[in-house]
Each structure stands twice: as structure tokens, then as C-alpha cells.
Amino acid sequence: MASAMSAQTSLGDYYSAVQLRQDRWSALREACEALNRTDQSAAKLDAAVEKARGLLAALRPIEVYWAFPGRASFEHLRKLLESRQFDELAFSTRRVARALTSGAYRRRSVPVARAEGEYDEADDDLHTSIESRALLKPYFEVLIVDQMTDYQERFQRQSLQKIRRSEDAFTYEAVVTPSLEDALIAILFNHNIQSVVVRPGLTLKSENNLPILQRYLTRLQDEEVDELEPHEYGPELCRLIAKVRPELDTYLITDRSAEEVAGLDLGLCRRVFYNQEDFLELHLNILRGVGARYKTPFFSALKEYSKQPTGVFHAMPISRGKSITRSHWIQDMGAFYGPNIFLAETSATSGGLDSLLEPHGPIKEAQERAAVAFGSKQTFFATNGTSTCNKIVVQALVRPGDIVLVDRDCHKSHHYGMVLSGAQVVYLESYALDAYSMYGAVPLSEIKEKLLKLKAEGKLDRVRMLLLTNCTFDGIVYNVERVMEECLAIKRDLIFLWDEAWFAFARFGPTYRQRTGMNAANVLRVRLRTQEHAAAYEAQQAELQDADIETLVETRLIPPPNARVRVYSTQSTHKTLTSLRQGSMIHVNDQDFKGEVEQSFHEAYMTHTSTSPNYQIIASLDVGRRQVELEGFEFVQRQVEAAMSLRRAISTHPLLQKYFKVLTAGDMIPEGFRESGIESYYNPQQGWTDIWESWANDEFVLDATRITLTVGGTGWDGDTFKTQILMDKYGIQINKTSRNTVLFMTNIGTTRSSVAYLIEVLVEVAKELDELLDDASRMERLAFDRRVKSLVVDVPPLPDFSRFHDAFRSSGDTPEGDIRSAFFLSYDEENCDFMPLDGREMDDAIAAGQEVVSASFIIPYPPGFPILVPGQVVSAGILAFMRALDVSEIHGYRPELGLRVFTAEALARHAGQTARAAE
Ligand SMILES: Cc1ncc(COP(=O)(O)O)c(C=O)c1O
């Protein structure tokens, strides 16, 4: 599929300039090989020359942003074409295209011109072993921003090359661009760039008008760069780089005085140089900057430790592999994993290692580095998944009786967290997507309304936390900054817990980053301190003096300047980045952490963390952090590209459209929450939509890397399609399904070929269905149509959270409930009874006004969140939904007994006790 996108494919068909570049090089290689054929007429040859010339011209504006093959080599190709040295041209183009694909230019110098007597070599780079590749020096590119003559540019390049030393840990090449805009294009396009050197001669505007590259500049629209004076370009560029690629090292070289520069906002600029030509100093700084990100304190300590000879008089017989090498029966385990993992297995916390529970050494440092990488103030590693992280955060912050607002379809670890902490829970309703049997996310109006009602009842001081899932399993992403701003306007010290189990990667894509908890927290911290903000707040306060709840819900509220930024996010690093399973992180950006939370956080961390945490998981978190800081941008970019080509391929393939549909933002987010009006990311008529604006402003956006495909049209429900078709027949693994959809998740390891394979499979499934229906009898056809109708049309509406029974509620009109006492009330068998789902018993009871109250969590898979929690009243809607569910797995429900409910006596007794306690 990829190679089919050749030179004929129009620009609008490309989501990414990286793919465009790859495909143009392949097309050029093919064109040059065609030139080299001797059996063609002069006219044909001229046409072929013209084509190659066109491709070279099309590549030129792209290649200026990359160090390889570089300007001189590119010029060499052009000269070979013009002098009609087709054999040489074919050789050189082939070599460049191959080196770009294999990445050989990163490992060794790849001269473009053929040396005397040299033959075409097979590229052995692809066969290099992992071990030998680990010994090579990593390669990167340094962007130098300055308007230079060719001579000056060569001088810069050569000066940096001459300084290279054999002891350098990395190698790099320079890319030179003249202007601020070019520099921004370069850092958003060329993922090899790790450092940027901003020199005083840079200009403002780019002369490049390639639309696919210009698209990157739309991100600047809200920045008023046009009004800058030339001496401000450098500092402004440093600031913008910090905004779009904060992980890069930026160096500003200036000819202005130190005092003038000292007062400027330079983003995350590492150093300012006053001497333009001190190349050694610059070189050493560049290497040190990349070296700091490359450093993996705990992984390195573990490697060192595993080399030391030690005698083990401690636990862990597997340590150093002793229990395996001496075994007669488990040798295969040793053979499978290799020796290193056992050499690195230890229970020691000294000898260069560290303790996760009381870190002072390399684990502490690894966590500090992760905090920098993810934009938090503190980061804590967890070796037991985000399930544990969620419980830690909730226990650390929520005291018994505190009110917590939680999205109802959140992960079950939160519900258990509420039980453990004794929170009074207010469940928030997500908007429902009944047609696909899934929930979206919680509208901001719902959150504000609940908060304002709590305020009206005088309960705001008990409200402690808002807990939301960002992004949801299906890919709905909140406008994190806006949610926090408006909630802080109602309660100025509200704590936010963003469950980003699926969103760790988001930090490393500039579009995605703006919707992460940590980024939004940092933006808010700055904004709340500004004069403009204080003025806007005062003005709004005057306007809203006597406003009622309805008006406040409709108004975009501004938080007071003295609001506290208190944000936590929990991430399953292992779900979206490189880490062993269960590797997760808690990121903290809480202005009151040190003063108020540190101690209780420590206790909660101790409650839930094993005293034998797995070192391999911790080491993998450390290495995963190194990876994202150095190539997270590249990997996320590739992931989004792969997802976008999958979306495009399915939505334009005529056969696939008969049975499948990729759900778009328009399908998954109601219109009122999409202020930008964006319907889909790809439209066959218009090509790609630039998603930046919608990601900057809309209430909800769709994470394009999660692709929901409707499969109801095939007559199979989601679960059958997943297990019987995708898994059993084609070996494709997926996780989530709904009644009529399946979810394909791309990740940073997804390749263009795995995308192509998935399309092939879907096409095959569609073809088989076509054939089956062609040969079907009238009755078979009718049965098929009926199945499709039942899956696509007759979908049971998703039920709302009903309410907690009064026995578990405090006074007043607000909905908070005491889930903990309901949970423990059910421990006593005598308090509970079972009611069968089938039959009329439950309906009759409800019709007669009896309140049927669940004694347990009932969690069907899918959708995977509780449709009933302990203490919740069973409504007719919930009953209908449970009966209509055709899933095989319902946790907490025992079909042979029925639904576990509280007895009326238990409820009455509990209500009495609660009332007495309140007196
Ligand atoms: C939203 C959400 N939060 C938390 C978790 C738990 O994460 P972990 O598997 O890392 O424990 C999951 C798991 O699927 C999840 O979907």
C-alpha cells in the first residue's frame, strides 16, 4: 500500500511530510532505475528524464531540513541527471533511498558518489545484531538557525566536524536553516534533531511554500511573531521551541549584552553563548545535553550490579540464576530468558542499587528525570500498574467523608479507591453513544452543575477531588485546561486526578501534549499569575454577581488568581510506551504537595507498594523515559501516521465500506462539543484536516490513534468478530469491543506493514462475506439481515447511574453516596439476598415500589465498568440493559443465583445507624 503512494499521489493525500519524503525517494529511485534501461526510445528517455527532474525538484524543499543526504549530495544527483550519467545516478539514488529506509546513515558515513571500482553493495545494516548495534554511537542532528552564505555554512559545518573526538558518546551532523519559521518546520518535521543552535543572524519568514510543511506553521497563528524586532527573533524562537518540543536542547548565541538577554523569556534554553565561534564549548554542551537525556541512572546501576560477583545469603534463589542452572527440570527457563535477567534479579537495595520505598540513589534520580520528561514536579514509579497508582493517589488525598466527583465509566480501580478512602461519591454521567453501546465522556456542563449544586447546599468545602479518565478507552479526550479552569472558578482548591492510563505517549506529540494534565497544570500556573488574568477575573466577577446556576453553567468561568493548581495524573507507561507490563507512573503538579500531601502520599504509597518491587520493571521505566526524551516525538509521529493511513484506507476502500465504518470525531462526539465543526480527520473529497485548531479549542476531541470500527454490518457482534475472525483466523489481537464495534489501538510500535496487513484481512473478510451472501438462499439472507438489524438498530439504551439508596446518603438534595459502608455491609451474608434476573420477581418488586439495592459491583465486559455499585438502586433501565447484554463475562453476577441485593431489614438497620451517628 505504501509504495502505491508514488509520485502520482497528490500532496493532499499525505497526512505527513515524513511519509511524503519516503515515498518521493522511492519514486525517484524507481525513475532513475528506469532511466538506466538501455532499451528505450529517445522520446521515452526524455520523458523519463523529465520525470526524474520533477521528482528531484519536488524533493529539494523537503531535503533542506535534513542532514542526510545533505545539500552537496543532492546537488551531485542533479548534476548526474543533467550530464546524463544514468548508471551513476541509479547507483547513487539507490544508495540514498536504501540508507534512508534502513537508517544506515545513522550508523556510518554513506558517501553518495560511487568510489573508483565500487560495486553496488547489499545493505548489511538490516542484518546487524542487536548486540552490535548497541555498541554503535547513537546519531542525531543539530539544527543551526542562521542566514548564512554557502561559504559560512560550510565553515560552520566543518568547524563542528573537526572538533569531534573519539571519546564522544554520540555523533551528529548539522542542518542549517535561515529563519525562525524554517526552524519551526525543521523541528516538527525532522525527528533526528536533538539540539538547536540559534544564532544572531536568523530571519523571520520561511520561503518554503510547500503546503504540507506550511501546515506546521498554523500552530503559530496565535503567536504575534510578525510584530517582532529582528533582535527578538532568537529569544522568541527559544520560547516557541520550548512550547512545541520542550525535550530539545536549545542554545542561544547572541551578540547583545548579557544584561539585555538576562531579562528575556528564553523558554527552556540550556545556555546562552556570547562568543559565536567557540566551537569546542558548543560541541561539549551539545553532547552533554543529549547525554543528560540518555542517562538512565537505575538501568545503568542494575547493569553494573549484575556484573559484580556476589554470594547470595538472602532471599531470591533465582538471583544470579542459581536455582535454574543447578536444576534438572527448569533449564528451558534459563535458555528462554538468557542469563542477564537473572544476574539482574536481586533483592539488594544497596551496592549501587536503591529502594523504591525510600529512594535516595539511582531510583530517586530516575524519578526526577522522569518528572522533567513528563513536565511534572514529582514523579513516582509504580510496579503494579495504574490500578495501584489510582488507589495511591485517592488514598493520599481523600479523607473519609470527603466528596469526590468521578466519571461513572472510569476504571474499576477508582471505585475500589473510593471504598478504601471512604469517599462520598458523586457519579458523573458521560454522554452516551447508544448506537455503538459505548459512553463518551463527561460534559463540562454536567461537572459544573454538580459542583454548583453542592455549593448551593453548603457542601463545597467537603468537595475534594474531580476524577476523570483522559483519554477514555475509546479515545475521547477532554479539554483538560478548560475543565480545570472552570472548576477552579467554582472551587479554587479542587484537586484533579486525570487517569491517563492510555495517554502517556501524548506528552511527546505537540498536538496531543496540550491536552495532558501536566501540560495544562504548567500553563495554568503561569496564566494565573498574569495581570491580564486578574483583570479578566475581576471583570467577570462584576458581571456574574447575582448569576443563577443556569447562567454560571453556560458562562465560561474564569478562576480567581489565587486558585491553587493541584493536578495528579496516573499513566500506564506499559500501555503506550516502552516498559515491562505493570510499569506505571504517578505525576504530581500540586502547589500544596509539599505543605499538605507529602506525608499522606508517603503513607498511601507504602500501603500499596510491595516491599519487593520488581527491578526489571523499574529499569524499563527508566529506559522508557530515555526513549521518549530522545525519540518520543518520532515514534508518536509515526504512530499517528500509521493510524491516519489506516483510517484513510478503510474509509476510501469501496468493498470495506459495505460492511465496516471507521467512526469519526463526528460519530463519537456530539456536535455541541465540537466547536471547530470538525467531522473527520480525512475526507475523500478534501483530504486531510488540520486537527490543531480542534485540539486547541473543542470541548472533546478524538484520539486518532484509537480506531473504532463498526462491524455490525457483518452480522457478527464485536466480541465474535474479535475472537472468531480476527484472533482465531488471522492472529490479530485486539482488546476492546462493544455490541457492534471493535477497537484497533495503534501504538508506538505499529508499522506501515502491520497496517497494510490489517487492511488485507478486512478486505478478505469482506470478500468472503460478499461470496457468502451471493450464494445465500432467501431464508439465509433474511436471517443475516435480521442479525444485522439486531446489532445495528435494536441496541439497548445505556442506562444512567440511578442513585445511591437513602441508607447510604447524607442529608440534602445532592447525590453523593457512601460506597464504603455499602461495600462492607455486604460482607455479612445475612444482609444480602439474591434476586434472579430472569422471571418477574425483580420487575414486580420495582413496580410495587420496593427499592432493589445492589450489594456488589456488577461489571460486564464489555463495556468494562460497573453498571451497578454497592448501595446503588436498581432501575428499570439498568434491568433492561442487563437483560439485553449478550456478553459472556459479567463480573460480580452469578447467573445461577441472580443479582446480589441488600435485604430490606439490612437497609433499614443501616439507615437507622447512620441517622443515630449523625445526631
Ligand atoms: C482508564 C484506565 N485506568 C487504569 C487502568 C489500569 O491500568 P493498569 O493495567 O496499568 O493497572 C486501565 C486498564 O485498562 C484503564 O483503562
Tab-separated table of C-alpha atoms in Angstrom, residues 122-493:
chain	number	residue	atom	x	y	z
A	122	ALA	CA	23.955	-5.269	-0.452
A	123	ASP	CA	22.960	-3.326	2.623
A	124	ASP	CA	24.069	-5.377	5.561
A	125	ASP	CA	22.756	-2.922	8.149
A	126	LEU	CA	19.436	-4.646	8.404
A	127	HIS	CA	21.159	-7.823	9.493
A	128	THR	CA	23.301	-6.255	12.182
A	129	SER	CA	22.582	-7.897	15.525
A	130	ILE	CA	21.015	-6.008	18.411
A	131	GLU	CA	24.191	-6.543	20.454
A	132	SER	CA	26.463	-4.963	17.871
A	133	ARG	CA	24.045	-2.123	17.234
A	134	ALA	CA	24.084	-1.365	20.957
A	135	LEU	CA	27.838	-0.756	20.658
A	136	LEU	CA	27.475	1.926	17.974
A	137	LYS	CA	27.397	5.588	18.864
A	138	PRO	CA	23.867	6.966	18.623
A	139	TYR	CA	23.398	9.576	15.916
A	140	PHE	CA	21.419	12.807	15.911
A	141	GLU	CA	21.204	16.101	14.075
A	142	VAL	CA	21.836	19.619	15.292
A	143	LEU	CA	19.801	22.444	13.821
A	144	ILE	CA	21.703	25.675	13.299
A	145	VAL	CA	19.446	28.643	12.668
A	146	ASP	CA	21.116	31.497	10.834
A	147	GLN	CA	21.000	33.255	7.486
A	148	MET	CA	24.371	32.251	6.039
A	149	THR	CA	26.184	32.242	2.745
A	150	ASP	CA	27.236	28.862	1.336
A	151	TYR	CA	30.789	29.566	2.459
A	152	GLN	CA	29.743	30.425	6.026
A	153	GLU	CA	27.571	27.367	6.176
A	154	ARG	CA	30.410	25.096	5.074
A	155	PHE	CA	32.683	26.733	7.600
A	156	GLN	CA	30.209	26.107	10.443
A	157	ARG	CA	29.718	22.507	9.455
A	158	GLN	CA	33.393	21.784	9.058
A	159	SER	CA	34.306	23.534	12.273
A	160	LEU	CA	31.932	21.304	14.209
A	161	GLN	CA	33.120	18.208	12.361
A	162	LYS	CA	36.785	18.947	13.098
A	163	ILE	CA	36.106	19.057	16.807
A	164	ARG	CA	34.760	15.504	17.006
A	165	ARG	CA	36.728	13.313	19.377
A	166	SER	CA	36.908	9.543	19.565
A	167	GLU	CA	35.720	9.654	23.167
A	168	ASP	CA	32.485	11.433	22.199
A	169	ALA	CA	29.492	9.328	23.186
A	170	PHE	CA	27.405	10.380	20.182
A	171	THR	CA	27.868	11.568	16.638
A	172	TYR	CA	25.902	14.300	14.993
A	173	GLU	CA	25.558	16.239	11.758
A	174	ALA	CA	24.349	19.786	11.300
A	175	VAL	CA	21.309	21.063	9.405
A	176	VAL	CA	21.244	24.772	8.665
A	177	THR	CA	18.056	26.796	8.163
A	178	PRO	CA	17.837	30.561	7.774
A	179	SER	CA	14.706	31.642	9.609
A	180	LEU	CA	12.553	31.289	12.690
A	181	GLU	CA	9.756	29.742	10.615
A	182	ASP	CA	12.135	27.324	8.925
A	183	ALA	CA	13.444	26.297	12.319
A	184	LEU	CA	9.914	25.514	13.481
A	185	ILE	CA	9.223	23.494	10.350
A	186	ALA	CA	12.509	21.673	10.884
A	187	ILE	CA	11.842	20.645	14.474
A	188	LEU	CA	8.326	19.476	13.651
A	189	PHE	CA	9.456	17.573	10.561
A	190	ASN	CA	12.941	16.248	11.226
A	191	HIS	CA	12.799	13.888	14.192
A	192	ASN	CA	16.581	13.431	14.145
A	193	ILE	CA	17.081	16.920	15.555
A	194	GLN	CA	18.027	16.872	19.242
A	195	SER	CA	19.654	20.270	19.692
A	196	VAL	CA	19.050	23.696	18.226
A	197	VAL	CA	21.668	26.421	17.990
A	198	VAL	CA	20.027	29.796	17.449
A	199	ARG	CA	22.494	32.318	16.008
A	200	PRO	CA	22.048	36.075	15.808
A	201	GLY	CA	21.579	36.330	12.039
A	202	LEU	CA	18.308	34.443	11.731
A	203	THR	CA	15.434	35.959	9.744
A	204	LEU	CA	11.712	35.592	10.375
A	205	LYS	CA	9.905	34.161	7.369
A	206	SER	CA	10.338	30.921	5.512
A	207	GLU	CA	10.465	30.964	1.736
A	208	ASN	CA	9.249	27.418	1.659
A	209	ASN	CA	5.665	27.284	0.460
A	210	LEU	CA	5.058	23.568	0.405
A	211	PRO	CA	1.568	23.253	1.964
A	212	ILE	CA	2.371	20.103	3.902
A	213	LEU	CA	5.226	21.929	5.632
A	214	GLN	CA	3.387	25.220	5.944
A	215	ARG	CA	0.763	23.313	7.922
A	216	TYR	CA	3.212	23.150	10.796
A	217	LEU	CA	3.222	26.911	10.955
A	218	THR	CA	-0.504	27.183	11.573
A	219	ARG	CA	0.408	26.314	15.139
A	220	LEU	CA	1.962	29.734	15.362
A	221	GLN	CA	-1.154	31.603	14.426
A	222	ASP	CA	-1.922	32.777	17.907
A	223	GLU	CA	1.635	33.984	18.402
A	224	GLU	CA	2.267	37.514	17.219
A	225	VAL	CA	5.643	36.936	15.621
A	226	ASP	CA	5.090	39.412	12.807
A	227	GLU	CA	5.462	42.327	15.163
A	228	LEU	CA	8.861	41.303	16.478
A	229	GLU	CA	12.069	43.279	16.013
A	230	PRO	CA	14.924	41.279	14.422
A	231	HIS	CA	16.870	41.135	17.676
A	232	GLU	CA	13.861	39.426	19.272
A	233	TYR	CA	13.713	36.551	16.758
A	234	GLY	CA	16.284	34.435	18.610
A	235	PRO	CA	14.705	34.615	22.078
A	236	GLU	CA	11.246	34.168	20.548
A	237	LEU	CA	12.389	31.038	18.736
A	238	CYS	CA	13.775	29.621	22.001
A	239	ARG	CA	10.405	30.237	23.634
A	240	LEU	CA	8.456	28.621	20.795
A	241	ILE	CA	10.713	25.578	20.768
A	242	ALA	CA	10.015	25.105	24.470
A	243	LYS	CA	6.341	25.182	23.632
A	244	VAL	CA	6.280	22.685	20.769
A	245	ARG	CA	9.282	20.419	21.514
A	246	PRO	CA	10.259	21.004	25.166
A	247	GLU	CA	12.574	17.993	25.193
A	248	LEU	CA	15.023	19.614	22.743
A	249	ASP	CA	18.167	21.386	23.945
A	250	THR	CA	18.303	24.961	22.746
A	251	TYR	CA	21.409	27.171	22.741
A	252	LEU	CA	21.215	30.856	22.019
A	253	ILE	CA	24.226	32.592	20.558
A	254	THR	CA	23.910	36.320	20.856
A	255	ASP	CA	25.893	39.449	20.157
A	256	ARG	CA	23.857	41.504	22.604
A	257	SER	CA	24.909	42.209	26.138
A	258	ALA	CA	24.366	39.720	28.924
A	259	GLU	CA	22.156	42.233	30.771
A	260	GLU	CA	19.879	42.664	27.761
A	261	VAL	CA	19.431	38.925	27.379
A	262	ALA	CA	19.049	38.202	31.078
A	263	GLY	CA	15.585	39.751	31.300
A	264	LEU	CA	14.088	37.802	28.392
A	265	ASP	CA	11.889	34.716	28.439
A	266	LEU	CA	14.060	32.121	26.702
A	267	GLY	CA	11.830	29.096	27.197
A	268	LEU	CA	13.960	26.162	28.245
A	269	CYS	CA	17.175	27.439	26.648
A	270	ARG	CA	20.081	25.489	28.170
A	271	ARG	CA	22.752	28.114	27.670
A	272	VAL	CA	23.476	31.474	26.146
A	273	PHE	CA	26.809	31.936	24.365
A	274	TYR	CA	28.380	35.278	23.720
A	275	ASN	CA	31.259	34.053	21.619
A	276	GLN	CA	29.992	32.987	18.232
A	277	GLU	CA	32.940	30.890	17.226
A	278	ASP	CA	33.745	28.883	20.334
A	279	PHE	CA	33.015	25.582	18.638
A	280	LEU	CA	34.590	23.336	21.258
A	281	GLU	CA	32.437	24.802	24.018
A	282	LEU	CA	29.335	24.422	21.856
A	283	HIS	CA	30.251	20.865	20.888
A	284	LEU	CA	30.748	19.837	24.514
A	285	ASN	CA	27.463	21.401	25.525
A	286	ILE	CA	25.560	19.708	22.731
A	287	LEU	CA	26.943	16.314	23.770
A	288	ARG	CA	26.312	16.988	27.440
A	289	GLY	CA	22.705	17.995	26.752
A	290	VAL	CA	21.924	14.825	24.836
A	291	GLY	CA	23.962	12.821	27.359
A	292	ALA	CA	21.749	14.064	30.172
A	293	ARG	CA	18.659	12.679	28.464
A	294	TYR	CA	20.465	9.481	27.509
A	295	LYS	CA	21.435	8.808	31.107
A	296	THR	CA	19.458	6.016	32.794
A	297	PRO	CA	20.546	6.030	36.436
A	298	PHE	CA	18.741	2.924	37.584
A	299	PHE	CA	19.117	0.804	34.463
A	300	SER	CA	22.845	1.588	34.432
A	301	ALA	CA	23.181	0.801	38.145
A	302	LEU	CA	21.420	-2.515	37.624
A	303	LYS	CA	23.704	-3.401	34.723
A	304	GLU	CA	26.737	-2.582	36.842
A	305	TYR	CA	25.394	-4.566	39.756
A	306	SER	CA	24.787	-7.627	37.619
A	307	LYS	CA	28.465	-7.663	36.612
A	308	GLN	CA	29.697	-7.892	40.187
A	309	PRO	CA	30.436	-11.303	41.669
A	310	THR	CA	28.268	-11.728	44.764
A	311	GLY	CA	27.400	-14.516	47.112
A	312	VAL	CA	23.694	-14.579	47.904
A	313	PHE	CA	22.814	-15.228	51.519
A	314	HIS	CA	19.458	-13.627	51.166
A	315	ALA	CA	16.084	-14.367	49.652
A	316	MET	CA	15.616	-14.989	45.937
A	317	PRO	CA	17.163	-18.252	44.820
A	318	ILE	CA	16.566	-17.131	41.233
A	319	SER	CA	19.045	-14.319	41.784
A	320	ARG	CA	22.121	-14.901	39.579
A	321	GLY	CA	20.209	-17.809	38.074
A	322	LYS	CA	21.483	-20.224	40.704
A	323	SER	CA	18.245	-22.125	41.209
A	324	ILE	CA	17.970	-22.576	37.462
A	325	THR	CA	21.492	-23.521	36.439
A	326	ARG	CA	21.581	-26.215	39.144
A	327	SER	CA	18.180	-27.558	38.131
A	328	HIS	CA	17.474	-30.708	36.163
A	329	TRP	CA	13.983	-29.655	35.268
A	330	ILE	CA	13.756	-25.948	34.533
A	331	GLN	CA	16.722	-25.407	32.226
A	332	ASP	CA	14.382	-24.251	29.470
A	333	MET	CA	13.539	-21.167	31.514
A	334	GLY	CA	17.216	-20.204	31.630
A	335	ALA	CA	17.554	-20.827	27.912
A	336	PHE	CA	14.479	-18.781	27.092
A	337	TYR	CA	15.302	-15.674	29.084
A	338	GLY	CA	19.105	-15.720	28.803
A	339	PRO	CA	21.459	-15.081	31.704
A	340	ASN	CA	21.204	-11.290	32.113
A	341	ILE	CA	17.738	-11.161	33.536
A	342	PHE	CA	18.797	-13.466	36.396
A	343	LEU	CA	22.022	-11.597	37.003
A	344	ALA	CA	19.872	-8.506	37.361
A	345	GLU	CA	17.385	-10.155	39.714
A	346	THR	CA	18.222	-9.259	43.278
A	347	SER	CA	16.607	-8.159	46.467
A	348	ALA	CA	19.572	-5.926	47.355
A	349	THR	CA	18.867	-2.237	47.845
A	350	SER	CA	22.485	-1.243	48.399
A	351	GLY	CA	25.679	-1.867	46.412
A	352	GLY	CA	24.759	0.851	43.925
A	353	LEU	CA	21.064	-0.041	43.848
A	354	ASP	CA	18.237	1.703	45.659
A	355	SER	CA	14.917	1.160	47.407
A	356	LEU	CA	11.697	2.136	45.669
A	357	LEU	CA	10.067	2.698	49.062
A	358	GLU	CA	12.761	5.099	50.325
A	359	PRO	CA	14.715	6.161	47.256
A	360	HIS	CA	17.955	8.098	47.775
A	361	GLY	CA	20.101	6.908	44.887
A	362	PRO	CA	19.524	5.894	41.264
A	363	ILE	CA	15.770	5.293	41.618
A	364	LYS	CA	15.367	8.778	43.044
A	365	GLU	CA	17.377	10.209	40.189
A	366	ALA	CA	15.451	8.158	37.629
A	367	GLN	CA	12.175	9.511	39.023
A	368	GLU	CA	13.496	13.070	38.943
A	369	ARG	CA	14.462	12.635	35.304
A	370	ALA	CA	11.015	11.258	34.538
A	371	ALA	CA	9.490	14.325	36.195
A	372	VAL	CA	11.430	16.573	33.818
A	373	ALA	CA	10.470	14.455	30.814
A	374	PHE	CA	6.764	14.417	31.645
A	375	GLY	CA	6.512	18.000	32.875
A	376	SER	CA	5.622	17.171	36.479
A	377	LYS	CA	7.032	18.487	39.754
A	378	GLN	CA	7.351	14.999	41.259
A	379	THR	CA	7.097	11.616	39.593
A	380	PHE	CA	6.736	8.270	41.349
A	381	PHE	CA	7.274	4.886	39.732
A	382	ALA	CA	4.880	2.035	40.366
A	383	THR	CA	5.487	-1.615	39.626
A	384	ASN	CA	1.882	-2.679	39.936
A	385	GLY	CA	0.148	-0.786	37.180
A	386	THR	CA	-2.085	2.240	37.148
A	387	SER	CA	-4.652	0.265	39.103
A	388	THR	CA	-2.335	0.748	42.070
A	389	CYS	CA	-1.379	4.322	41.176
A	390	ASN	CA	-5.039	5.322	41.250
A	391	LYS	CA	-5.543	3.839	44.686
A	392	ILE	CA	-2.398	5.533	45.982
A	393	VAL	CA	-3.453	8.978	44.788
A	394	VAL	CA	-7.011	8.644	46.049
A	395	GLN	CA	-5.917	7.346	49.451
A	396	ALA	CA	-3.290	10.069	49.764
A	397	LEU	CA	-5.723	12.891	49.117
A	398	VAL	CA	-9.198	11.836	50.110
A	399	ARG	CA	-10.268	11.611	53.763
A	400	PRO	CA	-13.332	9.653	54.863
A	401	GLY	CA	-16.382	11.809	54.195
A	402	ASP	CA	-14.746	13.966	51.512
A	403	ILE	CA	-16.841	14.370	48.380
A	404	VAL	CA	-15.295	13.150	45.142
A	405	LEU	CA	-16.762	13.647	41.677
A	406	VAL	CA	-16.000	10.661	39.488
A	407	ASP	CA	-16.898	9.726	35.952
A	408	ARG	CA	-19.014	6.654	36.282
A	409	ASP	CA	-17.420	4.707	33.467
A	410	CYS	CA	-13.951	5.075	34.965
A	411	HIS	CA	-11.656	2.114	35.597
A	412	LYS	CA	-12.650	-0.142	38.463
A	413	SER	CA	-9.542	0.750	40.465
A	414	HIS	CA	-11.160	4.128	41.176
A	415	HIS	CA	-14.326	2.593	42.534
A	416	TYR	CA	-12.232	0.429	44.841
A	417	GLY	CA	-10.203	3.510	45.722
A	418	MET	CA	-13.431	5.231	46.782
A	419	VAL	CA	-14.278	2.269	49.001
A	420	LEU	CA	-10.827	2.294	50.598
A	421	SER	CA	-10.791	6.014	51.276
A	422	GLY	CA	-14.380	6.240	52.482
A	423	ALA	CA	-15.249	8.970	49.990
A	424	GLN	CA	-18.746	10.294	49.448
A	425	VAL	CA	-19.056	9.620	45.752
A	426	VAL	CA	-20.855	11.762	43.212
A	427	TYR	CA	-21.010	9.827	39.967
A	428	LEU	CA	-20.911	11.930	36.819
A	429	GLU	CA	-22.733	10.934	33.657
A	430	SER	CA	-20.872	10.663	30.404
A	431	TYR	CA	-22.828	11.314	27.251
A	432	ALA	CA	-23.994	8.023	25.809
A	433	LEU	CA	-23.376	6.726	22.324
A	434	ASP	CA	-26.296	4.330	22.308
A	435	ALA	CA	-25.847	3.390	18.660
A	436	TYR	CA	-22.462	1.873	19.452
A	437	SER	CA	-23.163	0.771	23.024
A	438	MET	CA	-20.442	2.938	24.478
A	439	TYR	CA	-20.074	6.033	26.588
A	440	GLY	CA	-18.304	9.200	25.546
A	441	ALA	CA	-17.023	11.466	28.318
A	442	VAL	CA	-18.491	13.806	30.930
A	443	PRO	CA	-19.645	17.180	29.549
A	444	LEU	CA	-18.235	20.146	31.415
A	445	SER	CA	-21.785	21.430	31.978
A	446	GLU	CA	-22.568	18.242	33.948
A	447	ILE	CA	-19.497	18.720	36.146
A	448	LYS	CA	-20.224	22.408	36.767
A	449	GLU	CA	-23.837	21.795	37.534
A	450	LYS	CA	-22.994	19.147	40.118
A	451	LEU	CA	-20.390	21.414	41.709
A	452	LEU	CA	-22.723	24.412	41.768
A	453	LYS	CA	-25.492	22.389	43.391
A	454	LEU	CA	-23.086	21.181	46.056
A	455	LYS	CA	-22.139	24.797	46.580
A	456	ALA	CA	-25.789	25.812	46.882
A	457	GLU	CA	-26.229	23.155	49.585
A	458	GLY	CA	-23.234	24.477	51.501
A	459	LYS	CA	-21.170	21.359	50.855
A	460	LEU	CA	-18.435	22.835	48.702
A	461	ASP	CA	-15.866	22.749	51.494
A	462	ARG	CA	-16.227	18.970	51.602
A	463	VAL	CA	-15.635	18.576	47.855
A	464	ARG	CA	-12.083	17.406	47.454
A	465	MET	CA	-11.434	15.946	44.055
A	466	LEU	CA	-12.571	15.629	40.457
A	467	LEU	CA	-11.507	12.391	38.836
A	468	LEU	CA	-11.745	11.891	35.076
A	469	THR	CA	-10.410	9.443	32.504
A	470	ASN	CA	-8.338	11.135	29.840
A	471	CYS	CA	-8.375	9.773	27.280
A	472	THR	CA	-11.157	7.235	27.527
A	473	PHE	CA	-10.650	3.694	26.312
A	474	ASP	CA	-12.380	4.670	23.074
A	475	GLY	CA	-10.242	7.752	22.579
A	476	ILE	CA	-12.358	10.689	23.746
A	477	VAL	CA	-10.046	13.399	25.049
A	478	TYR	CA	-11.052	16.216	27.396
A	479	ASN	CA	-10.179	19.862	27.116
A	480	VAL	CA	-8.146	19.471	30.286
A	481	GLU	CA	-7.155	23.086	30.681
A	482	ARG	CA	-10.686	24.372	30.286
A	483	VAL	CA	-12.177	21.804	32.657
A	484	MET	CA	-9.672	22.760	35.342
A	485	GLU	CA	-10.108	26.491	34.820
A	486	GLU	CA	-13.860	26.412	35.083
A	487	CYS	CA	-13.930	24.046	38.046
A	488	LEU	CA	-11.359	26.155	39.887
A	489	ALA	CA	-13.655	29.111	39.291
A	490	ILE	CA	-16.238	27.308	41.415
A	491	LYS	CA	-13.864	25.780	43.977
A	492	ARG	CA	-10.457	27.345	43.980
A	493	ASP	CA	-8.530	24.468	45.567
